Amino acid sequence: MELRVDRERCISAGMCALTAPEVFDQDTEDGRVVLLNRTPVPDQGSAVGEAAQVCPSGAITLVSGD
Ligand code: SF4
């Protein structure tokens, strides 16, 4: 699994960092998403998937790996 975030779309809602804090953080200045881990381990998959679903701006994309 590989993650992509679009910081231009991010509206600093912070739902991702609340849902999967080990994978997402927020910039201390503008509040936009900061990706801590681009390739989460399988154990983190459900939290990451939930974060992508709850993101109000659709800024998080999950790319399935091999
Ligand atoms: S949930 Fe979406 S809009 Fe909110 S900080 Fe994360 S990426 Fe940005």
PDB file of C-alpha atoms and ligand atoms in Angstrom:
ATOM      1  CA  MET A   1       0.000   0.000   0.000  1.00  0.00           C
ATOM      2  CA  GLU A   2       1.238   3.434  -0.896  1.00  0.00           C
ATOM      3  CA  LEU A   3      -0.266   6.738   0.157  1.00  0.00           C
ATOM      4  CA  ARG A   4      -0.423  10.049  -1.613  1.00  0.00           C
ATOM      5  CA  VAL A   5      -1.657  13.328  -0.229  1.00  0.00           C
ATOM      6  CA  ASP A   6      -2.499  16.455  -2.154  1.00  0.00           C
ATOM      7  CA  ARG A   7      -1.545  19.388   0.043  1.00  0.00           C
ATOM      8  CA  GLU A   8      -3.150  21.801  -2.412  1.00  0.00           C
ATOM      9  CA  ARG A   9      -6.549  20.165  -1.810  1.00  0.00           C
ATOM     10  CA  CYS A  10      -6.093  19.838   1.957  1.00  0.00           C
ATOM     11  CA  ILE A  11      -8.289  22.214   3.921  1.00  0.00           C
ATOM     12  CA  SER A  12      -6.552  21.573   7.272  1.00  0.00           C
ATOM     13  CA  ALA A  13      -9.514  19.765   8.792  1.00  0.00           C
ATOM     14  CA  GLY A  14      -7.189  17.454  10.729  1.00  0.00           C
ATOM     15  CA  MET A  15      -9.409  14.365  10.502  1.00  0.00           C
ATOM     16  CA  CYS A  16      -6.560  12.278   9.120  1.00  0.00           C
ATOM     17  CA  ALA A  17      -4.208  13.099  12.001  1.00  0.00           C
ATOM     18  CA  LEU A  18      -6.950  12.264  14.493  1.00  0.00           C
ATOM     19  CA  THR A  19      -7.794   8.994  12.780  1.00  0.00           C
ATOM     20  CA  ALA A  20      -4.284   7.705  12.026  1.00  0.00           C
ATOM     21  CA  PRO A  21      -1.801   9.811  14.015  1.00  0.00           C
ATOM     22  CA  GLU A  22       1.084   7.464  13.290  1.00  0.00           C
ATOM     23  CA  VAL A  23       0.737   8.133   9.577  1.00  0.00           C
ATOM     24  CA  PHE A  24      -0.554  11.707   9.306  1.00  0.00           C
ATOM     25  CA  ASP A  25       0.348  14.923  11.056  1.00  0.00           C
ATOM     26  CA  GLN A  26      -0.478  18.565  10.430  1.00  0.00           C
ATOM     27  CA  ASP A  27       1.866  21.378   9.535  1.00  0.00           C
ATOM     28  CA  THR A  28       2.351  23.595  12.576  1.00  0.00           C
ATOM     29  CA  GLU A  29       2.023  26.732  10.450  1.00  0.00           C
ATOM     30  CA  ASP A  30      -0.808  26.187   7.988  1.00  0.00           C
ATOM     31  CA  GLY A  31      -2.413  23.018   9.418  1.00  0.00           C
ATOM     32  CA  ARG A  32      -2.151  21.141   6.148  1.00  0.00           C
ATOM     33  CA  VAL A  33      -1.482  17.458   6.147  1.00  0.00           C
ATOM     34  CA  VAL A  34       2.033  16.124   6.611  1.00  0.00           C
ATOM     35  CA  LEU A  35       2.570  12.525   5.554  1.00  0.00           C
ATOM     36  CA  LEU A  36       4.706  10.738   8.150  1.00  0.00           C
ATOM     37  CA  ASN A  37       4.706   7.346   6.468  1.00  0.00           C
ATOM     38  CA  ARG A  38       4.099   6.936   2.737  1.00  0.00           C
ATOM     39  CA  THR A  39       4.041   3.125   2.928  1.00  0.00           C
ATOM     40  CA  PRO A  40       2.027   2.104   6.015  1.00  0.00           C
ATOM     41  CA  VAL A  41       2.280  -1.443   7.274  1.00  0.00           C
ATOM     42  CA  PRO A  42      -0.799  -3.679   6.845  1.00  0.00           C
ATOM     43  CA  ASP A  43      -1.759  -3.236  10.509  1.00  0.00           C
ATOM     44  CA  GLN A  44      -2.273   0.456   9.819  1.00  0.00           C
ATOM     45  CA  GLY A  45      -4.390  -0.175   6.744  1.00  0.00           C
ATOM     46  CA  SER A  46      -7.831   0.146   8.293  1.00  0.00           C
ATOM     47  CA  ALA A  47      -7.009   3.411  10.069  1.00  0.00           C
ATOM     48  CA  VAL A  48      -5.479   4.794   6.882  1.00  0.00           C
ATOM     49  CA  GLY A  49      -8.506   3.747   4.839  1.00  0.00           C
ATOM     50  CA  GLU A  50     -10.799   5.382   7.356  1.00  0.00           C
ATOM     51  CA  ALA A  51      -8.704   8.561   7.247  1.00  0.00           C
ATOM     52  CA  ALA A  52      -9.045   8.675   3.474  1.00  0.00           C
ATOM     53  CA  GLN A  53     -12.820   8.244   3.796  1.00  0.00           C
ATOM     54  CA  VAL A  54     -13.317  10.928   6.413  1.00  0.00           C
ATOM     55  CA  CYS A  55     -11.093  13.506   4.721  1.00  0.00           C
ATOM     56  CA  PRO A  56     -13.583  16.187   3.635  1.00  0.00           C
ATOM     57  CA  SER A  57     -11.476  17.376   0.717  1.00  0.00           C
ATOM     58  CA  GLY A  58     -10.512  14.038  -0.820  1.00  0.00           C
ATOM     59  CA  ALA A  59      -6.849  14.877  -0.431  1.00  0.00           C
ATOM     60  CA  ILE A  60      -5.766  11.362   0.547  1.00  0.00           C
ATOM     61  CA  THR A  61      -5.290   8.683  -2.097  1.00  0.00           C
ATOM     62  CA  LEU A  62      -4.536   5.030  -1.409  1.00  0.00           C
ATOM     63  CA  VAL A  63      -2.606   3.189  -4.081  1.00  0.00           C
ATOM     64  CA  SER A  64      -2.611  -0.580  -3.815  1.00  0.00           C
ATOM     65  CA  GLY A  65       0.815  -2.126  -4.002  1.00  0.00           C
ATOM     66  CA  ASP A  66       1.869  -5.549  -5.227  1.00  0.00           C
TER      67      ASP A  66
HETATM   68  S1  SF4 B   1      -8.355  15.122   6.696  1.00  0.00           S
HETATM   69 FE1  SF4 B   1      -7.952  15.833   4.599  1.00  0.00          FE
HETATM   70  S2  SF4 B   1      -8.366  18.012   4.656  1.00  0.00           S
HETATM   71 FE2  SF4 B   1      -8.103  17.343   6.761  1.00  0.00          FE
HETATM   72  S3  SF4 B   1      -5.916  17.654   7.230  1.00  0.00           S
HETATM   73 FE3  SF4 B   1      -6.155  15.574   6.516  1.00  0.00          FE
HETATM   74  S4  SF4 B   1      -5.755  15.667   4.314  1.00  0.00           S
HETATM   75 FE4  SF4 B   1      -6.181  17.739   4.998  1.00  0.00          FE
END
